mmCIF file of N, CA, C and O in Angstrom:
data_model
loop_
_atom_site.group_PDB
_atom_site.id
_atom_site.type_symbol
_atom_site.label_atom_id
_atom_site.label_comp_id
_atom_site.label_asym_id
_atom_site.label_seq_id
_atom_site.Cartn_x
_atom_site.Cartn_y
_atom_site.Cartn_z
ATOM 1 N N MET C 5 0.853 -1.228 0.008
ATOM 2 C CA MET C 5 0.145 -0.066 -0.025
ATOM 3 C C MET C 5 0.853 1.293 0.069
ATOM 4 O O MET C 5 0.483 2.236 -0.595
ATOM 5 N N PHE C 6 2.086 1.285 0.615
ATOM 6 C CA PHE C 6 2.878 2.373 0.646
ATOM 7 C C PHE C 6 3.769 2.275 -0.644
ATOM 8 O O PHE C 6 4.465 1.252 -0.905
ATOM 9 N N TYR C 7 3.981 3.449 -1.387
ATOM 10 C CA TYR C 7 5.034 3.492 -2.377
ATOM 11 C C TYR C 7 6.401 3.287 -1.861
ATOM 12 O O TYR C 7 6.645 3.845 -0.816
ATOM 13 N N TYR C 8 7.155 2.754 -2.545
ATOM 14 C CA TYR C 8 8.661 2.520 -2.136
ATOM 15 C C TYR C 8 9.226 4.143 -1.964
ATOM 16 O O TYR C 8 9.080 4.920 -2.942
ATOM 17 N N GLN C 9 9.800 4.231 -0.831
ATOM 18 C CA GLN C 9 10.154 5.656 -0.396
ATOM 19 C C GLN C 9 11.141 6.188 -1.313
ATOM 20 O O GLN C 9 11.419 7.389 -1.526
ATOM 21 N N GLY C 10 12.155 5.355 -1.908
ATOM 22 C CA GLY C 10 13.200 5.838 -2.808
ATOM 23 C C GLY C 10 12.603 6.621 -4.053
ATOM 24 O O GLY C 10 13.016 7.544 -4.523
ATOM 25 N N ASP C 11 11.556 5.932 -4.585
ATOM 26 C CA ASP C 11 10.807 6.576 -5.780
ATOM 27 C C ASP C 11 10.280 7.922 -5.395
ATOM 28 O O ASP C 11 10.270 8.800 -6.196
ATOM 29 N N VAL C 12 9.601 7.935 -4.298
ATOM 30 C CA VAL C 12 8.826 9.227 -3.798
ATOM 31 C C VAL C 12 10.137 10.322 -3.544
ATOM 32 O O VAL C 12 9.854 11.368 -4.130
ATOM 33 N N ASN C 13 11.104 9.720 -2.925
ATOM 34 C CA ASN C 13 12.217 10.928 -2.680
ATOM 35 C C ASN C 13 12.716 11.349 -3.957
ATOM 36 O O ASN C 13 13.137 12.549 -4.179
ATOM 37 N N ASP C 14 13.056 10.402 -4.902
ATOM 38 C CA ASP C 14 13.567 10.906 -6.200
ATOM 39 C C ASP C 14 12.675 11.739 -6.895
ATOM 40 O O ASP C 14 13.142 12.777 -7.553
ATOM 41 N N TYR C 15 11.404 11.565 -7.016
ATOM 42 C CA TYR C 15 10.300 12.368 -7.576
ATOM 43 C C TYR C 15 10.394 13.743 -6.915
ATOM 44 O O TYR C 15 10.349 14.797 -7.653
ATOM 45 N N VAL C 16 10.337 13.896 -5.677
ATOM 46 C CA VAL C 16 10.211 15.146 -4.906
ATOM 47 C C VAL C 16 11.420 15.804 -5.198
ATOM 48 O O VAL C 16 11.568 17.111 -5.561
ATOM 49 N N ALA C 17 12.607 15.347 -5.113
ATOM 50 C CA ALA C 17 14.027 15.910 -5.471
ATOM 51 C C ALA C 17 14.090 16.526 -6.921
ATOM 52 O O ALA C 17 14.377 17.626 -7.059
ATOM 53 N N SER C 18 13.459 15.743 -7.836
ATOM 54 C CA SER C 18 13.497 16.117 -9.274
ATOM 55 C C SER C 18 12.514 17.154 -9.487
ATOM 56 O O SER C 18 12.933 18.101 -10.310
ATOM 57 N N SER C 19 11.459 17.357 -8.754
ATOM 58 C CA SER C 19 10.526 18.349 -9.011
ATOM 59 C C SER C 19 10.696 19.612 -8.215
ATOM 60 O O SER C 19 10.329 20.647 -8.582
ATOM 61 N N ALA C 20 11.573 19.513 -7.148
ATOM 62 C CA ALA C 20 11.901 20.766 -6.311
ATOM 63 C C ALA C 20 12.799 21.741 -7.279
ATOM 64 O O ALA C 20 12.396 22.959 -7.077
ATOM 65 N N SER C 21 13.555 21.314 -8.157
ATOM 66 C CA SER C 21 14.276 22.321 -9.031
ATOM 67 C C SER C 21 13.383 22.834 -10.232
ATOM 68 O O SER C 21 13.668 23.998 -10.698
ATOM 69 N N SER C 22 12.257 22.213 -10.488
ATOM 70 C CA SER C 22 11.401 22.635 -11.424
ATOM 71 C C SER C 22 10.060 23.269 -11.012
ATOM 72 O O SER C 22 9.039 23.135 -11.447
ATOM 73 N N SER C 23 10.180 23.887 -9.701
ATOM 74 C CA SER C 23 8.814 24.432 -9.023
ATOM 75 C C SER C 23 8.457 25.607 -9.872
ATOM 76 O O SER C 23 9.165 26.348 -10.504
ATOM 77 N N VAL C 24 7.056 25.699 -9.955
ATOM 78 C CA VAL C 24 6.542 26.817 -10.810
ATOM 79 C C VAL C 24 5.887 27.849 -9.885
ATOM 80 O O VAL C 24 4.931 27.548 -9.069
ATOM 81 N N ALA C 25 6.234 29.055 -10.079
ATOM 82 C CA ALA C 25 5.456 30.008 -9.355
ATOM 83 C C ALA C 25 4.194 30.271 -10.041
ATOM 84 O O ALA C 25 4.020 30.375 -11.081
ATOM 85 N N THR C 26 3.202 30.454 -9.174
ATOM 86 C CA THR C 26 1.721 30.608 -9.631
ATOM 87 C C THR C 26 1.146 32.036 -8.841
ATOM 88 O O THR C 26 1.516 32.296 -7.922
ATOM 89 N N ASN C 27 0.202 32.526 -9.582
ATOM 90 C CA ASN C 27 -0.570 33.639 -9.027
ATOM 91 C C ASN C 27 -1.851 33.068 -8.447
ATOM 92 O O ASN C 27 -2.679 32.567 -8.941
ATOM 93 N N VAL C 28 -1.961 33.185 -7.073
ATOM 94 C CA VAL C 28 -3.070 32.566 -6.366
ATOM 95 C C VAL C 28 -3.582 33.787 -5.420
ATOM 96 O O VAL C 28 -2.855 34.709 -5.286
ATOM 97 N N ASP C 29 -4.767 33.478 -4.956
ATOM 98 C CA ASP C 29 -5.389 34.564 -4.118
ATOM 99 C C ASP C 29 -4.429 34.689 -2.810
ATOM 100 O O ASP C 29 -3.899 33.621 -2.408
ATOM 101 N N LYS C 30 -4.255 35.724 -2.208
ATOM 102 C CA LYS C 30 -3.391 35.946 -1.195
ATOM 103 C C LYS C 30 -3.889 35.033 0.041
ATOM 104 O O LYS C 30 -3.193 34.506 0.624
ATOM 105 N N ASP C 31 -5.123 34.954 0.307
ATOM 106 C CA ASP C 31 -5.687 34.261 1.364
ATOM 107 C C ASP C 31 -5.187 32.689 1.266
ATOM 108 O O ASP C 31 -4.885 32.082 2.181
ATOM 109 N N CYS C 32 -5.152 32.241 -0.058
ATOM 110 C CA CYS C 32 -4.857 30.844 -0.298
ATOM 111 C C CYS C 32 -3.275 30.603 -0.261
ATOM 112 O O CYS C 32 -2.856 29.726 0.390
ATOM 113 N N SER C 33 -2.729 31.520 -0.878
ATOM 114 C CA SER C 33 -1.056 31.410 -0.692
ATOM 115 C C SER C 33 -0.436 31.548 0.624
ATOM 116 O O SER C 33 0.520 31.237 0.743
ATOM 117 N N ASP C 34 -1.061 32.207 1.556
ATOM 118 C CA ASP C 34 -0.689 32.337 2.901
ATOM 119 C C ASP C 34 -0.813 31.301 3.672
ATOM 120 O O ASP C 34 -0.557 31.275 4.879
ATOM 121 N N PHE C 35 -1.528 30.143 3.212
ATOM 122 C CA PHE C 35 -2.014 29.020 3.970
ATOM 123 C C PHE C 35 -0.867 28.267 4.536
ATOM 124 O O PHE C 35 0.103 28.040 4.027
ATOM 125 N N LEU C 36 -0.777 28.105 5.917
ATOM 126 C CA LEU C 36 0.283 27.245 6.598
ATOM 127 C C LEU C 36 -0.542 26.162 7.311
ATOM 128 O O LEU C 36 -1.454 26.439 8.017
ATOM 129 N N ALA C 37 -0.034 24.951 7.133
ATOM 130 C CA ALA C 37 -0.616 23.733 7.894
ATOM 131 C C ALA C 37 0.151 23.787 9.354
ATOM 132 O O ALA C 37 1.089 23.123 9.605
ATOM 133 N N GLY C 38 -0.448 24.527 10.234
ATOM 134 C CA GLY C 38 0.299 24.724 11.443
ATOM 135 C C GLY C 38 1.220 25.965 11.449
ATOM 136 O O GLY C 38 1.596 26.445 10.510
ATOM 137 N N SER C 39 1.546 26.307 12.709
ATOM 138 C CA SER C 39 2.733 27.299 12.843
ATOM 139 C C SER C 39 3.882 26.882 12.228
ATOM 140 O O SER C 39 4.400 25.961 12.508
ATOM 141 N N ALA C 40 4.595 27.694 11.351
ATOM 142 C CA ALA C 40 5.852 27.338 10.933
ATOM 143 C C ALA C 40 6.924 27.276 11.873
ATOM 144 O O ALA C 40 7.820 26.432 11.874
ATOM 145 N N LEU C 41 6.978 28.187 12.862
ATOM 146 C CA LEU C 41 7.822 28.104 13.910
ATOM 147 C C LEU C 41 7.697 26.661 14.623
ATOM 148 O O LEU C 41 8.754 26.103 14.874
ATOM 149 N N ARG C 42 6.522 26.384 15.128
ATOM 150 C CA ARG C 42 6.343 25.252 15.652
ATOM 151 C C ARG C 42 6.671 23.905 14.937
ATOM 152 O O ARG C 42 7.173 23.064 15.445
ATOM 153 N N SER C 43 6.372 23.885 13.689
ATOM 154 C CA SER C 43 6.685 22.929 12.746
ATOM 155 C C SER C 43 8.055 22.658 12.717
ATOM 156 O O SER C 43 8.531 21.508 12.730
ATOM 157 N N HIS C 44 8.884 23.665 12.572
ATOM 158 C CA HIS C 44 10.376 23.492 12.320
ATOM 159 C C HIS C 44 10.991 23.061 13.724
ATOM 160 O O HIS C 44 11.827 22.045 13.459
ATOM 161 N N SER C 45 10.640 23.540 14.749
ATOM 162 C CA SER C 45 11.161 23.175 16.074
ATOM 163 C C SER C 45 10.717 21.777 16.458
ATOM 164 O O SER C 45 11.463 20.934 16.956
ATOM 165 N N ARG C 46 9.453 21.402 16.190
ATOM 166 C CA ARG C 46 8.867 20.398 16.718
ATOM 167 C C ARG C 46 9.178 19.031 15.850
ATOM 168 O O ARG C 46 9.318 17.884 16.324
ATOM 169 N N PHE C 47 9.348 19.180 14.434
ATOM 170 C CA PHE C 47 9.442 18.172 13.520
ATOM 171 C C PHE C 47 10.829 18.027 13.072
ATOM 172 O O PHE C 47 11.014 17.147 12.256
ATOM 173 N N SER C 48 11.806 18.835 13.359
ATOM 174 C CA SER C 48 13.067 18.815 12.729
ATOM 175 C C SER C 48 13.831 17.430 13.087
ATOM 176 O O SER C 48 14.568 17.088 12.227
ATOM 177 N N ALA C 49 13.512 16.745 14.141
ATOM 178 C CA ALA C 49 14.408 15.674 14.461
ATOM 179 C C ALA C 49 13.636 14.312 14.006
ATOM 180 O O ALA C 49 14.056 13.330 14.036
ATOM 181 N N LEU C 50 12.303 14.613 13.376
ATOM 182 C CA LEU C 50 11.630 13.412 12.783
ATOM 183 C C LEU C 50 12.192 13.033 11.400
ATOM 184 O O LEU C 50 12.375 13.848 10.528
ATOM 185 N N ASP C 51 12.144 11.587 11.185
ATOM 186 C CA ASP C 51 12.506 11.310 9.737
ATOM 187 C C ASP C 51 11.200 11.380 8.843
ATOM 188 O O ASP C 51 11.460 11.778 7.672
ATOM 189 N N GLU C 52 10.035 11.248 9.316
ATOM 190 C CA GLU C 52 8.953 11.529 8.704
ATOM 191 C C GLU C 52 7.840 12.513 9.338
ATOM 192 O O GLU C 52 7.698 12.423 10.659
ATOM 193 N N THR C 53 7.410 13.282 8.527
ATOM 194 C CA THR C 53 6.351 14.274 9.207
ATOM 195 C C THR C 53 4.964 14.037 9.066
ATOM 196 O O THR C 53 4.266 14.937 9.374
ATOM 197 N N GLY C 54 4.745 13.066 8.347
ATOM 198 C CA GLY C 54 3.443 12.537 7.999
ATOM 199 C C GLY C 54 3.200 11.585 6.970
ATOM 200 O O GLY C 54 4.148 11.143 6.315
ATOM 201 N N ILE C 55 1.815 11.316 6.606
ATOM 202 C CA ILE C 55 1.629 10.516 5.481
ATOM 203 C C ILE C 55 0.426 11.162 4.536
ATOM 204 O O ILE C 55 -0.330 11.997 5.105
ATOM 205 N N MET C 56 0.416 10.760 3.377
ATOM 206 C CA MET C 56 -0.599 11.230 2.442
ATOM 207 C C MET C 56 -1.158 9.894 1.695
ATOM 208 O O MET C 56 -0.299 9.146 1.354
ATOM 209 N N GLY C 57 -2.354 10.005 1.529
ATOM 210 C CA GLY C 57 -2.997 8.859 0.917
ATOM 211 C C GLY C 57 -3.969 9.056 0.036
ATOM 212 O O GLY C 57 -4.567 10.202 -0.228
ATOM 213 N N VAL C 58 -4.473 7.930 -0.754
ATOM 214 C CA VAL C 58 -5.528 8.131 -1.743
ATOM 215 C C VAL C 58 -6.573 7.076 -1.372
ATOM 216 O O VAL C 58 -6.226 5.867 -1.072
ATOM 217 N N VAL C 59 -7.843 7.392 -1.426
ATOM 218 C CA VAL C 59 -8.802 6.371 -1.206
ATOM 219 C C VAL C 59 -9.904 6.552 -2.363
ATOM 220 O O VAL C 59 -9.973 7.451 -2.800
ATOM 221 N N CYS C 60 -10.613 5.386 -2.476
ATOM 222 C CA CYS C 60 -11.689 5.405 -3.549
ATOM 223 C C CYS C 60 -12.941 6.054 -2.905
ATOM 224 O O CYS C 60 -12.928 6.445 -1.806
ATOM 225 N N ARG C 61 -13.953 6.270 -3.842
ATOM 226 C CA ARG C 61 -15.088 6.777 -3.351
ATOM 227 C C ARG C 61 -16.001 5.941 -2.181
ATOM 228 O O ARG C 61 -16.827 6.496 -1.511
ATOM 229 N N HIS C 62 -15.397 4.729 -2.000
ATOM 230 C CA HIS C 62 -15.953 3.949 -1.038
ATOM 231 C C HIS C 62 -15.246 3.935 0.296
ATOM 232 O O HIS C 62 -15.498 3.161 1.198
ATOM 233 N N GLU C 63 -14.329 4.877 0.147
ATOM 234 C CA GLU C 63 -13.234 5.116 1.395
ATOM 235 C C GLU C 63 -12.351 3.847 1.702
ATOM 236 O O GLU C 63 -11.895 3.805 2.586
ATOM 237 N N TYR C 64 -12.226 3.113 0.556
ATOM 238 C CA TYR C 64 -11.268 2.092 0.581
ATOM 239 C C TYR C 64 -9.754 2.567 0.101
ATOM 240 O O TYR C 64 -9.598 3.269 -0.634
ATOM 241 N N PRO C 65 -8.859 2.455 1.268
ATOM 242 C CA PRO C 65 -7.500 3.015 0.955
ATOM 243 C C PRO C 65 -6.772 2.350 -0.321
ATOM 244 O O PRO C 65 -6.709 1.059 -0.329
ATOM 245 N N LEU C 66 -6.292 3.089 -1.168
ATOM 246 C CA LEU C 66 -5.445 2.494 -2.366
ATOM 247 C C LEU C 66 -4.136 2.688 -2.258
ATOM 248 O O LEU C 66 -3.404 1.678 -2.605
ATOM 249 N N CYS C 67 -3.516 3.748 -1.714
ATOM 250 C CA CYS C 67 -1.932 3.958 -1.706
ATOM 251 C C CYS C 67 -1.668 5.063 -0.653
ATOM 252 O O CYS C 67 -2.514 5.913 -0.536
ATOM 253 N N PHE C 68 -0.519 4.911 -0.292
ATOM 254 C CA PHE C 68 -0.018 5.958 0.765
ATOM 255 C C PHE C 68 1.527 6.282 0.462
ATOM 256 O O PHE C 68 1.989 5.535 -0.137
ATOM 257 N N ILE C 69 1.900 7.514 0.951
ATOM 258 C CA ILE C 69 3.314 7.715 0.887
ATOM 259 C C ILE C 69 3.612 8.350 2.152
ATOM 260 O O ILE C 69 2.808 8.995 2.764
ATOM 261 N N ASN C 70 4.943 8.270 2.517
ATOM 262 C CA ASN C 70 5.556 8.906 3.767
ATOM 263 C C ASN C 70 5.821 10.412 3.354
ATOM 264 O O ASN C 70 6.577 10.569 2.267
ATOM 265 N N LEU C 71 5.574 11.438 4.140
ATOM 266 C CA LEU C 71 6.034 12.823 3.931
ATOM 267 C C LEU C 71 7.376 12.985 4.851
ATOM 268 O O LEU C 71 7.472 12.773 6.013
ATOM 269 N N HIS C 72 8.270 13.467 4.023
ATOM 270 C CA HIS C 72 9.597 13.754 4.925
ATOM 271 C C HIS C 72 9.791 15.324 4.859
ATOM 272 O O HIS C 72 10.869 15.770 5.628
ATOM 273 N N HIS C 73 9.166 16.155 4.073
ATOM 274 C CA HIS C 73 9.463 17.671 4.047
ATOM 275 C C HIS C 73 8.317 18.408 4.159
ATOM 276 O O HIS C 73 8.093 19.540 3.472
ATOM 277 N N GLY C 74 7.291 18.051 4.967
ATOM 278 C CA GLY C 74 6.047 18.841 5.091
ATOM 279 C C GLY C 74 5.118 18.486 3.883
ATOM 280 O O GLY C 74 5.461 17.694 3.094
ATOM 281 N N GLU C 75 4.205 19.501 3.701
ATOM 282 C CA GLU C 75 3.251 19.292 2.671
ATOM 283 C C GLU C 75 3.732 19.935 1.300
ATOM 284 O O GLU C 75 3.278 21.148 1.060
ATOM 285 N N LYS C 76 4.471 19.369 0.546
ATOM 286 C CA LYS C 76 4.908 19.914 -0.710
ATOM 287 C C LYS C 76 3.994 19.401 -1.776
ATOM 288 O O LYS C 76 3.461 18.404 -1.773
ATOM 289 N N LEU C 77 3.878 20.297 -2.756
ATOM 290 C CA LEU C 77 2.867 20.090 -4.007
ATOM 291 C C LEU C 77 3.485 18.776 -4.647
ATOM 292 O O LEU C 77 2.533 18.029 -5.256
ATOM 293 N N SER C 78 4.870 18.571 -4.842
ATOM 294 C CA SER C 78 5.217 17.472 -5.425
ATOM 295 C C SER C 78 4.581 16.094 -4.851
ATOM 296 O O SER C 78 4.583 15.071 -5.595
ATOM 297 N N TYR C 79 4.380 16.046 -3.645
ATOM 298 C CA TYR C 79 3.826 14.716 -2.980
ATOM 299 C C TYR C 79 2.424 14.468 -3.715
ATOM 300 O O TYR C 79 2.101 13.217 -4.118
ATOM 301 N N SER C 80 1.652 15.503 -3.706
ATOM 302 C CA SER C 80 0.333 15.431 -4.390
ATOM 303 C C SER C 80 0.328 14.961 -5.656
ATOM 304 O O SER C 80 -0.478 14.130 -6.257
ATOM 305 N N ILE C 81 1.275 15.624 -6.448
ATOM 306 C CA ILE C 81 1.459 15.374 -7.939
ATOM 307 C C ILE C 81 1.989 13.922 -8.055
ATOM 308 O O ILE C 81 1.579 13.167 -9.027
ATOM 309 N N PHE C 82 2.841 13.491 -7.294
ATOM 310 C CA PHE C 82 3.236 12.026 -7.285
ATOM 311 C C PHE C 82 2.141 10.939 -7.167
ATOM 312 O O PHE C 82 1.916 10.139 -8.017
ATOM 313 N N LEU C 83 1.218 11.342 -6.214
ATOM 314 C CA LEU C 83 0.066 10.533 -6.051
ATOM 315 C C LEU C 83 -0.868 10.438 -7.278
ATOM 316 O O LEU C 83 -1.351 9.572 -7.637
ATOM 317 N N LEU C 84 -1.115 11.682 -7.705
ATOM 318 C CA LEU C 84 -1.959 11.927 -8.878
ATOM 319 C C LEU C 84 -1.476 11.183 -10.094
ATOM 320 O O LEU C 84 -2.385 10.435 -10.639
ATOM 321 N N GLU C 85 -0.179 11.257 -10.283
ATOM 322 C CA GLU C 85 0.292 10.598 -11.524
ATOM 323 C C GLU C 85 0.114 9.027 -11.159
ATOM 324 O O GLU C 85 -0.147 8.284 -12.258
ATOM 325 N N LYS C 86 0.489 8.451 -10.134
ATOM 326 C CA LYS C 86 0.347 7.162 -9.747
ATOM 327 C C LYS C 86 -1.191 6.662 -9.878
ATOM 328 O O LYS C 86 -1.486 5.489 -10.532
ATOM 329 N N LEU C 87 -2.093 7.545 -9.405
ATOM 330 C CA LEU C 87 -3.445 7.236 -9.530
ATOM 331 C C LEU C 87 -3.925 7.123 -10.917
ATOM 332 O O LEU C 87 -4.726 6.189 -11.510
ATOM 333 N N LEU C 88 -3.522 8.138 -11.824
ATOM 334 C CA LEU C 88 -3.809 7.943 -13.323
ATOM 335 C C LEU C 88 -3.198 6.847 -14.013
ATOM 336 O O LEU C 88 -3.869 6.368 -14.957
ATOM 337 N N GLU C 89 -1.998 6.374 -13.544
ATOM 338 C CA GLU C 89 -1.439 5.069 -14.103
ATOM 339 C C GLU C 89 -2.398 3.987 -13.670
ATOM 340 O O GLU C 89 -2.574 3.015 -14.563
ATOM 341 N N LEU C 90 -2.997 3.908 -12.522
ATOM 342 C CA LEU C 90 -3.724 2.722 -12.016
ATOM 343 C C LEU C 90 -4.930 2.613 -12.653
ATOM 344 O O LEU C 90 -5.603 1.565 -12.908
ATOM 345 N N PHE C 91 -5.640 3.875 -13.070
ATOM 346 C CA PHE C 91 -6.906 4.005 -13.612
ATOM 347 C C PHE C 91 -6.895 5.036 -14.764
ATOM 348 O O PHE C 91 -7.585 5.897 -14.697
ATOM 349 N N PRO C 92 -6.298 4.506 -15.935
ATOM 350 C CA PRO C 92 -6.191 5.373 -17.013
ATOM 351 C C PRO C 92 -7.583 5.554 -17.714
ATOM 352 O O PRO C 92 -8.359 4.830 -17.655
ATOM 353 N N GLY C 93 -7.876 6.842 -18.132
ATOM 354 C CA GLY C 93 -9.036 7.227 -18.732
ATOM 355 C C GLY C 93 -10.291 7.456 -17.655
ATOM 356 O O GLY C 93 -11.222 7.861 -18.094
ATOM 357 N N HIS C 94 -9.941 7.198 -16.379
ATOM 358 C CA HIS C 94 -10.979 7.571 -15.439
ATOM 359 C C HIS C 94 -11.171 8.965 -14.901
ATOM 360 O O HIS C 94 -10.071 9.634 -14.971
ATOM 361 N N THR C 95 -12.152 9.604 -14.538
ATOM 362 C CA THR C 95 -12.384 10.803 -13.928
ATOM 363 C C THR C 95 -11.947 10.700 -12.631
ATOM 364 O O THR C 95 -12.273 9.804 -11.739
ATOM 365 N N ILE C 96 -10.977 11.776 -12.021
ATOM 366 C CA ILE C 96 -10.531 11.657 -10.841
ATOM 367 C C ILE C 96 -11.164 12.880 -10.035
ATOM 368 O O ILE C 96 -11.045 14.071 -10.621
ATOM 369 N N GLN C 97 -11.796 12.654 -8.866
ATOM 370 C CA GLN C 97 -12.215 13.741 -7.939
ATOM 371 C C GLN C 97 -11.202 14.000 -6.947
ATOM 372 O O GLN C 97 -10.735 13.018 -6.498
ATOM 373 N N LEU C 98 -10.991 15.189 -6.749
ATOM 374 C CA LEU C 98 -9.866 15.484 -5.847
ATOM 375 C C LEU C 98 -10.492 16.459 -4.722
ATOM 376 O O LEU C 98 -11.187 17.412 -4.870
ATOM 377 N N MET C 99 -10.133 15.937 -3.411
ATOM 378 C CA MET C 99 -10.405 16.775 -2.254
ATOM 379 C C MET C 99 -9.137 17.022 -1.486
ATOM 380 O O MET C 99 -8.470 16.040 -1.000
ATOM 381 N N TYR C 100 -8.599 18.201 -1.362
ATOM 382 C CA TYR C 100 -7.358 18.602 -0.638
ATOM 383 C C TYR C 100 -7.487 19.783 -0.063
ATOM 384 O O TYR C 100 -8.042 20.779 -0.649
ATOM 385 N N ASP C 101 -6.971 20.040 1.158
ATOM 386 C CA ASP C 101 -7.131 21.407 1.806
ATOM 387 C C ASP C 101 -6.485 22.443 1.107
ATOM 388 O O ASP C 101 -6.927 23.552 1.413
ATOM 389 N N ILE C 102 -5.391 22.219 0.513
ATOM 390 C CA ILE C 102 -4.781 23.326 -0.327
ATOM 391 C C ILE C 102 -4.934 23.053 -1.916
ATOM 392 O O ILE C 102 -3.955 23.310 -2.718
ATOM 393 N N ALA C 103 -6.100 22.706 -2.308
ATOM 394 C CA ALA C 103 -6.310 22.376 -3.651
ATOM 395 C C ALA C 103 -6.312 23.527 -4.551
ATOM 396 O O ALA C 103 -5.823 23.210 -5.761
ATOM 397 N N CYS C 104 -6.656 24.618 -4.093
ATOM 398 C CA CYS C 104 -6.521 25.903 -4.793
ATOM 399 C C CYS C 104 -4.922 26.120 -5.354
ATOM 400 O O CYS C 104 -4.724 26.503 -6.508
ATOM 401 N N LEU C 105 -4.084 25.813 -4.504
ATOM 402 C CA LEU C 105 -2.669 25.940 -4.811
ATOM 403 C C LEU C 105 -2.237 24.761 -6.048
ATOM 404 O O LEU C 105 -1.630 25.031 -6.828
ATOM 405 N N LEU C 106 -2.739 23.516 -5.754
ATOM 406 C CA LEU C 106 -2.386 22.480 -6.556
ATOM 407 C C LEU C 106 -2.860 22.744 -7.809
ATOM 408 O O LEU C 106 -2.310 22.564 -8.858
ATOM 409 N N ILE C 107 -4.314 23.213 -7.973
ATOM 410 C CA ILE C 107 -4.844 23.364 -9.325
ATOM 411 C C ILE C 107 -4.121 24.344 -10.171
ATOM 412 O O ILE C 107 -3.658 24.348 -11.207
ATOM 413 N N LYS C 108 -3.746 25.591 -9.482
ATOM 414 C CA LYS C 108 -2.953 26.502 -10.158
ATOM 415 C C LYS C 108 -1.673 26.026 -10.619
ATOM 416 O O LYS C 108 -1.281 26.216 -11.730
ATOM 417 N N HIS C 109 -0.991 25.186 -9.835
ATOM 418 C CA HIS C 109 0.379 24.674 -10.191
ATOM 419 C C HIS C 109 0.130 23.672 -11.355
ATOM 420 O O HIS C 109 1.055 23.832 -12.200
ATOM 421 N N LEU C 110 -0.838 22.789 -11.372
ATOM 422 C CA LEU C 110 -0.989 22.100 -12.400
ATOM 423 C C LEU C 110 -1.363 22.657 -13.621
ATOM 424 O O LEU C 110 -1.045 22.135 -14.675
ATOM 425 N N GLN C 111 -2.167 23.774 -13.687
ATOM 426 C CA GLN C 111 -2.553 24.450 -14.777
ATOM 427 C C GLN C 111 -1.262 24.900 -15.593
ATOM 428 O O GLN C 111 -1.028 24.913 -16.674
ATOM 429 N N VAL C 112 -0.229 25.642 -14.789
ATOM 430 C CA VAL C 112 0.937 26.181 -15.193
ATOM 431 C C VAL C 112 1.786 25.018 -15.756
ATOM 432 O O VAL C 112 2.402 24.978 -16.961
ATOM 433 N N TYR C 113 1.871 23.800 -14.933
ATOM 434 C CA TYR C 113 2.740 22.818 -15.202
ATOM 435 C C TYR C 113 2.363 22.143 -16.491
ATOM 436 O O TYR C 113 3.170 21.764 -17.300
ATOM 437 N N VAL C 114 1.011 22.109 -16.709
ATOM 438 C CA VAL C 114 0.567 21.299 -18.020
ATOM 439 C C VAL C 114 0.975 22.134 -19.182
ATOM 440 O O VAL C 114 1.266 21.660 -20.329
ATOM 441 N N CYS C 115 0.705 23.476 -18.975
ATOM 442 C CA CYS C 115 1.000 24.358 -19.986
ATOM 443 C C CYS C 115 2.475 24.421 -20.516
ATOM 444 O O CYS C 115 2.808 24.713 -21.672
ATOM 445 N N LEU C 116 3.376 24.310 -19.459
ATOM 446 C CA LEU C 116 4.864 24.299 -19.783
ATOM 447 C C LEU C 116 5.286 22.913 -20.474
ATOM 448 O O LEU C 116 6.278 22.830 -21.068
ATOM 449 N N ASN C 117 4.596 21.842 -20.000
ATOM 450 C CA ASN C 117 5.080 20.540 -20.563
ATOM 451 C C ASN C 117 4.200 20.061 -21.798
ATOM 452 O O ASN C 117 3.754 19.502 -22.349
#
């Protein structure tokens, strides 16, 4: 159920250098999942800072990844790409607390590629 961490780390490292700046609403772009100060001091000693997963509409877990660098967009994109590989041609419904940032990023990313 968990993707191999080496694949996830390689994907995140490769996408970090090609990050895309997007224009988003100020309220959305200022979103922080918890206090930045608290997050750095509290989680700096941890190997993993969380998990992210995908479930089907019946709430059945499909796959998960470990987060090592907080909530980066590259983690979400990795899971979306894997989901599209598993279910080619299917419509994907997305619920994500910072989906506004992800959608803007994907719109620019698709235009550039």
